[in-house]
Coordinates of C-alpha atoms in Angstrom, one line a residue:
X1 CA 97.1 -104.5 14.8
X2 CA 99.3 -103.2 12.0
X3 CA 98.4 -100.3 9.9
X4 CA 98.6 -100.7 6.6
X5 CA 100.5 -98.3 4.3
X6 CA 97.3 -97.0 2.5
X7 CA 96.2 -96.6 6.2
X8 CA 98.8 -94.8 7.5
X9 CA 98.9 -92.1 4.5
X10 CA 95.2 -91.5 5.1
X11 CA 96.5 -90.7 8.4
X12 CA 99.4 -88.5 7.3
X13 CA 97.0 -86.3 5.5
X14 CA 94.2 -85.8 7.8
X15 CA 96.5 -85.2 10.5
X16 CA 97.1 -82.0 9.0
X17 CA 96.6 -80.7 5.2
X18 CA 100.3 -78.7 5.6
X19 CA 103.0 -79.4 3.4
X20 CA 105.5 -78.9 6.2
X21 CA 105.3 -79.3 9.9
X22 CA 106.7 -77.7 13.3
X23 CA 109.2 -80.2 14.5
X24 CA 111.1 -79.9 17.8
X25 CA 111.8 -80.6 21.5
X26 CA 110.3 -80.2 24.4
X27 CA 112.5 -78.3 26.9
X28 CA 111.3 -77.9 30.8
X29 CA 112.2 -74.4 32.8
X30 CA 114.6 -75.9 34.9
X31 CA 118.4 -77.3 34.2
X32 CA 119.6 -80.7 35.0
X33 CA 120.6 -79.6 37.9
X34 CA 117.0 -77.8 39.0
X35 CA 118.9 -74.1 38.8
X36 CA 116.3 -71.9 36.2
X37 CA 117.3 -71.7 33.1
X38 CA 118.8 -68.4 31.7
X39 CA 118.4 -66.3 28.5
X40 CA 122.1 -68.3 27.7
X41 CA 120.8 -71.5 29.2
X42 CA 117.6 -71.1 26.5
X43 CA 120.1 -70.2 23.7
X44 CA 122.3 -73.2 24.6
X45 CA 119.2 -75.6 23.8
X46 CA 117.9 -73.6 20.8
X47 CA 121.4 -73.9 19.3
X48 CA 122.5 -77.6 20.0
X49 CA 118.5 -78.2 18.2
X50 CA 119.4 -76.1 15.2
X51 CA 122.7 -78.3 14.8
X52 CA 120.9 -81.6 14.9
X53 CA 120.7 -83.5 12.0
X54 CA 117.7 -82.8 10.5
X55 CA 117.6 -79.0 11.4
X56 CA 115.4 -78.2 14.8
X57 CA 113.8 -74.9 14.9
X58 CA 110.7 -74.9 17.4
X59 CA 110.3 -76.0 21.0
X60 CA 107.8 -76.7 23.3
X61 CA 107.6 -74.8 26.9
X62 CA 105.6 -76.5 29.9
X63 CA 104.8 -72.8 31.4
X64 CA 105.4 -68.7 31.2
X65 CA 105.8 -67.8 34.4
X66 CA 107.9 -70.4 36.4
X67 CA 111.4 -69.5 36.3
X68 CA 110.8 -66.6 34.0
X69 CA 110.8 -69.1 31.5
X70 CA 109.0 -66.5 28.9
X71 CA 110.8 -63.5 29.7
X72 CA 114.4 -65.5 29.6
X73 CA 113.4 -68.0 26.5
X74 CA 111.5 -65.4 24.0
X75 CA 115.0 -63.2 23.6
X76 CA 117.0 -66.4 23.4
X77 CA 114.1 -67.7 20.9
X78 CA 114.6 -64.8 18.6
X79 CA 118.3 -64.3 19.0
X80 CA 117.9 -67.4 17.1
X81 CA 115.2 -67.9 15.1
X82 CA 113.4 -70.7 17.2
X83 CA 109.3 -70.6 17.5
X84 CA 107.7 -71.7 20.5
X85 CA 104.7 -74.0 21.8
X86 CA 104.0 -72.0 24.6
X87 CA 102.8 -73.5 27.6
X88 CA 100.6 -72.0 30.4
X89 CA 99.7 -74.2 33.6
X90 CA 96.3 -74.4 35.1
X91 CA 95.8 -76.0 37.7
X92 CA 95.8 -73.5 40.5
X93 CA 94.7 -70.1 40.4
X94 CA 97.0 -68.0 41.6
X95 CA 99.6 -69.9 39.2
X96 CA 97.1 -69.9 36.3
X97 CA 97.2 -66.0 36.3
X98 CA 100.5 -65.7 36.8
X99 CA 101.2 -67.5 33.4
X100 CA 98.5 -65.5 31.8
X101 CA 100.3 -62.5 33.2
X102 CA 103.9 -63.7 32.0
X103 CA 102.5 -64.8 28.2
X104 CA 100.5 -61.2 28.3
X105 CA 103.9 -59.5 29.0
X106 CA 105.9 -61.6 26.6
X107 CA 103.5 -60.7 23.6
X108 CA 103.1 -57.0 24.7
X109 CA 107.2 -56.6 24.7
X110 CA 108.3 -59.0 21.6
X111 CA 104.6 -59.3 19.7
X112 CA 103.5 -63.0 18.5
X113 CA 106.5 -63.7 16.0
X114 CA 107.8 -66.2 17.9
X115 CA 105.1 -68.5 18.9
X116 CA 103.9 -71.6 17.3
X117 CA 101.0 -71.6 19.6
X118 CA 99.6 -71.7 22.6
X119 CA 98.7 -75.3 25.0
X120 CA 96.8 -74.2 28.0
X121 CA 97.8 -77.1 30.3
X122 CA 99.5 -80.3 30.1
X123 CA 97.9 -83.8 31.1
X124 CA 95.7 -82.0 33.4
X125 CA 92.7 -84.0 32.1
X126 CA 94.8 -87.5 32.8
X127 CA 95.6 -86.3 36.0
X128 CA 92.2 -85.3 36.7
X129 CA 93.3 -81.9 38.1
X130 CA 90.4 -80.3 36.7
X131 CA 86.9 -81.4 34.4
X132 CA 86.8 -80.8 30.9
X133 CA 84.3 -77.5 31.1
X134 CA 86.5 -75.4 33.4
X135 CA 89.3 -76.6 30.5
X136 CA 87.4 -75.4 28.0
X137 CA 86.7 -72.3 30.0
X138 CA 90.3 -71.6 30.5
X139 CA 91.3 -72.2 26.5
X140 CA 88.5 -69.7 26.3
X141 CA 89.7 -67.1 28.3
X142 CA 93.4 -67.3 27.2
X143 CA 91.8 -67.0 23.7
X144 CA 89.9 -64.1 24.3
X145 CA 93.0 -62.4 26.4
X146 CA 95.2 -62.6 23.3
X147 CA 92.3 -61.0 20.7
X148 CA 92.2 -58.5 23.0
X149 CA 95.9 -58.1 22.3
X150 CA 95.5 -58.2 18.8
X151 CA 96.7 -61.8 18.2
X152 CA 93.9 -63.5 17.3
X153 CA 94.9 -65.3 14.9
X154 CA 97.4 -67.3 17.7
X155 CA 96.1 -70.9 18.0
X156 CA 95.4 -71.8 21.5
X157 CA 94.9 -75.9 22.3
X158 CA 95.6 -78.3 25.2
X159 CA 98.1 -81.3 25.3
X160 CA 97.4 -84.2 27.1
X161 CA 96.9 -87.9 26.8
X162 CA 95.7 -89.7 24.3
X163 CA 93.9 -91.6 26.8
X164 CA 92.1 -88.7 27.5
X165 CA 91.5 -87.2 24.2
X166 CA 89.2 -90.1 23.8
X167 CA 87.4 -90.3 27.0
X168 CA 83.9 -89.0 26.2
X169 CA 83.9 -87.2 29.5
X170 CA 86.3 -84.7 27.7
X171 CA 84.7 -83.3 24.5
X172 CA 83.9 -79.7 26.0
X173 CA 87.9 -79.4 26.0
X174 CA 88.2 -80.3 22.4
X175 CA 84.9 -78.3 21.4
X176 CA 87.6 -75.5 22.7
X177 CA 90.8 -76.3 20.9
X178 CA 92.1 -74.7 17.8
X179 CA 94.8 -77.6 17.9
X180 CA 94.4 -81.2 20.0
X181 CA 98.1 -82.0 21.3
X182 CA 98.6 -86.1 21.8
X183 CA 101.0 -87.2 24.2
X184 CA 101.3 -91.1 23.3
X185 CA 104.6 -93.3 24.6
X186 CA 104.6 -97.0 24.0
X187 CA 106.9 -97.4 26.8
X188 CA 104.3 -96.4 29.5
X189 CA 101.6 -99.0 27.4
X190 CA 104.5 -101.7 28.3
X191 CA 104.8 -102.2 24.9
X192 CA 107.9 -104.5 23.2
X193 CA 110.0 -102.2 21.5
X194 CA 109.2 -104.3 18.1
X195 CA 105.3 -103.7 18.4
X196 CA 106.0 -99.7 19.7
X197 CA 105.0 -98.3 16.7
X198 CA 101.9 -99.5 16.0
X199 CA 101.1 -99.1 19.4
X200 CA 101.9 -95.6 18.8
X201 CA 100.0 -94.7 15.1
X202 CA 97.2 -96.8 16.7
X203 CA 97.0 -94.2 19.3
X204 CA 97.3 -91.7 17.0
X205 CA 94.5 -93.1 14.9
X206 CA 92.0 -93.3 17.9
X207 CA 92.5 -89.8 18.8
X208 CA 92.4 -88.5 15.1
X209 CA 88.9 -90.8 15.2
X210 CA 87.0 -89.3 18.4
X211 CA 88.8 -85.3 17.5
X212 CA 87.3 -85.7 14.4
X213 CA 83.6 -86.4 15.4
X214 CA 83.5 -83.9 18.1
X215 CA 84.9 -81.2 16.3
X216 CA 85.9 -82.0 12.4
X217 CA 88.9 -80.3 10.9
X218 CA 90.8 -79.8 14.5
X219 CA 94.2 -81.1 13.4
X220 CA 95.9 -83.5 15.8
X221 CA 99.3 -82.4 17.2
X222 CA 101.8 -85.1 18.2
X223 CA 103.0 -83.2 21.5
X224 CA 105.1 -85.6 23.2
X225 CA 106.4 -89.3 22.4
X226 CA 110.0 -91.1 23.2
X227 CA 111.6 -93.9 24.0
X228 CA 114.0 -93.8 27.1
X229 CA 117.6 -94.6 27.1
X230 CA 117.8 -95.5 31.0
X231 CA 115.2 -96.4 33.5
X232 CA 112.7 -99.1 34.7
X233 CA 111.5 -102.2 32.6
X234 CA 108.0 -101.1 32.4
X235 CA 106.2 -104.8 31.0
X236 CA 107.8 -105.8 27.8
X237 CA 109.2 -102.5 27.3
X238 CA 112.9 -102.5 27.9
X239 CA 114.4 -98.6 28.5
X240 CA 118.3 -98.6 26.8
X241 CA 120.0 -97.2 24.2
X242 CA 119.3 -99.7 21.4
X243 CA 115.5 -99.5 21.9
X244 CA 115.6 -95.7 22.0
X245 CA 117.3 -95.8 19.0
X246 CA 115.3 -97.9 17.2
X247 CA 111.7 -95.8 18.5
X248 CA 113.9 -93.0 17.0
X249 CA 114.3 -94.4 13.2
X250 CA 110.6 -95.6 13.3
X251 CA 108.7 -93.4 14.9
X252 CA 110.1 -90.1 15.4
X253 CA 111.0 -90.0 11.9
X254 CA 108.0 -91.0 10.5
X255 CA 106.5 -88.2 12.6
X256 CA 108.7 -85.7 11.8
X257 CA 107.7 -85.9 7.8
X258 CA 103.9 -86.0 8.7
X259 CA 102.3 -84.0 11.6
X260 CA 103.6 -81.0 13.8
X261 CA 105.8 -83.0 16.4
X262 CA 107.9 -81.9 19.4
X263 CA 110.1 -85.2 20.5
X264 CA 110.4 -85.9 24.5
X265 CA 113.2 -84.4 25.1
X266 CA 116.1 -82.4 24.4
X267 CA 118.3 -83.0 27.4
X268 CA 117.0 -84.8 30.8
X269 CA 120.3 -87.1 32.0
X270 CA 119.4 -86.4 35.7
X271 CA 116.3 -88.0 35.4
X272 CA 114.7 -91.7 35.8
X273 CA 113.9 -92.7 33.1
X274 CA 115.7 -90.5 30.9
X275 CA 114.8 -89.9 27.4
X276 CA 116.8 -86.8 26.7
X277 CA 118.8 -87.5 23.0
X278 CA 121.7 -85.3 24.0
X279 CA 124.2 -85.4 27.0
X280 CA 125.3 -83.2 29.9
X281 CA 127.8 -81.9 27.2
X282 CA 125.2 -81.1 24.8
X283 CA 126.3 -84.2 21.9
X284 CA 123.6 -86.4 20.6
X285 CA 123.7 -89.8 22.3
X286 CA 121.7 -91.5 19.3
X287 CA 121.7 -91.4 15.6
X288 CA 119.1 -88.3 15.2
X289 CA 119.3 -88.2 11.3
X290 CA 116.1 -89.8 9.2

């Protein structure tokens, strides 16, 4: 189905009412390599964003605790004047306080400056690693931790699919969100690279729809989308350079002007498939300007 324009700037604008948006990358813990990443490892990524074209300055983390990804990415964050989507993982107890614990430290030593917001979990509800009311009880309590810290005015959300932003079994998590993040990729759908973006905004569209009758106002965050350069043929969806490319020019950039977006990913060239935009020696392998 194609979206028509009058459509599509409906969408722009109850996506969110901002005149400008977060734009960014998200960036895993761990190297290429699987070493942690250090405070210089975290500035080496901030920096290579901020000399993209089209001026990078927010990321998103997957956790806090694992690989001190907090304690080594807030001074690095700072240093160079990069906000971040903090992430905190869930899905096993001992971990989940342990992130609490790392983001608790992290605001006690640098305040909340430096944070976009907070996404407690990632795809836990596609993974069904957990049921929407013990979500919505965690997004509750990391809430409540930072009021009690006297940042209550962070956001605190959950990212996942947006399969599962509009599976009715999963309203108690966005009764709980400040913020919905909406991981959508074409690719996975087996979509052709020519019918990707629709694929995508219609996504987009259905999760803005069932958000916005649960819980009306809650802006939609697009949290994750790409295209990958290498990997499997998934359907009609072909992973190369060309198609990434092209998913760039459409999509991303159409994004990037119209709701708070961190692009999958900054730098993954180890990985099948791989949808990093920049190479082991940090240069953009596509055309990254809009």
């Amino acid at each position: 189905m194609k979206i028509s324009t009058s459509a599509l700037l409906a969408l722009t604008a109850s996506i969110s009412s901002a005149s400008a948006y977060w734009k960014g990358f998200n960036i895993g813990a761990n190297n290429p390599d699987g070493s942690c990443k250090s405070q210089s490892d975290w500035d080496k990524d901030f920096r290579t964003m901020q000399s993209l074209p089209g001026y990078f300055s927010s990321a998103r983390l997957f956790a806090s605790s694992d690989c001190n990804t907090l304690a080594n990415a807030v001074p690095a964050a700072i240093a160079t004047g990069t906000k971040l989507l903090v992430g905190v993982w869930t899905e096993d107890v001992n971990h989940y306080n342990a992130e609490k614990a790392a983001l608790q430290a992290a605001v006690q030593q640098h305040g909340t400056g430096w944070i976009v917001s907070v996404s407690v979990g990632s795809e836990d509800l596609y993974r069904h690693n957990t049921d929407a009311n013990t979500l919505a009880s965690q997004i509750n309590e990391v809430r409540n931790m930072l009021s009690s810290m006297g940042a209550g005015s962070v956001q605190v959300g959950h990212v996942d699919t947006w399969t599962a932003w509009v599976d009715p079994a999963n309203t108690a998590a966005i009764q709980a969100c400040d913020f919905v993040g909406m991981d959508g990729y074409p690719y996975y759908q087996n979509a052709d690279i020519n019918d990707a973006y629709n694929v995508f905004w219609k996504s987009v569209q259905d999760t803005k729809d069932v958000v916005n009758k649960v819980k009306p106002g809650t802006w939609v965050w697009i949290t994750e989308s790409g295209w990958p350069i290498s990997g499997p043929t998934m359907g009609s969806a072909v992973a190369s350079k060309s198609n990434a490319q092209q998913y760039w020019s459409q999509v991303a950039c159409a994004a990037f002007a119209q709701a708070h977006t961190f692009w999958f990913d900054l730098q993954d060239y180890t990985s099948n498939p791989s949808f990093g935009v920049v190479d082991a020696n940090f240069n953009p392998i596509l055309n990254l300007a809009c």
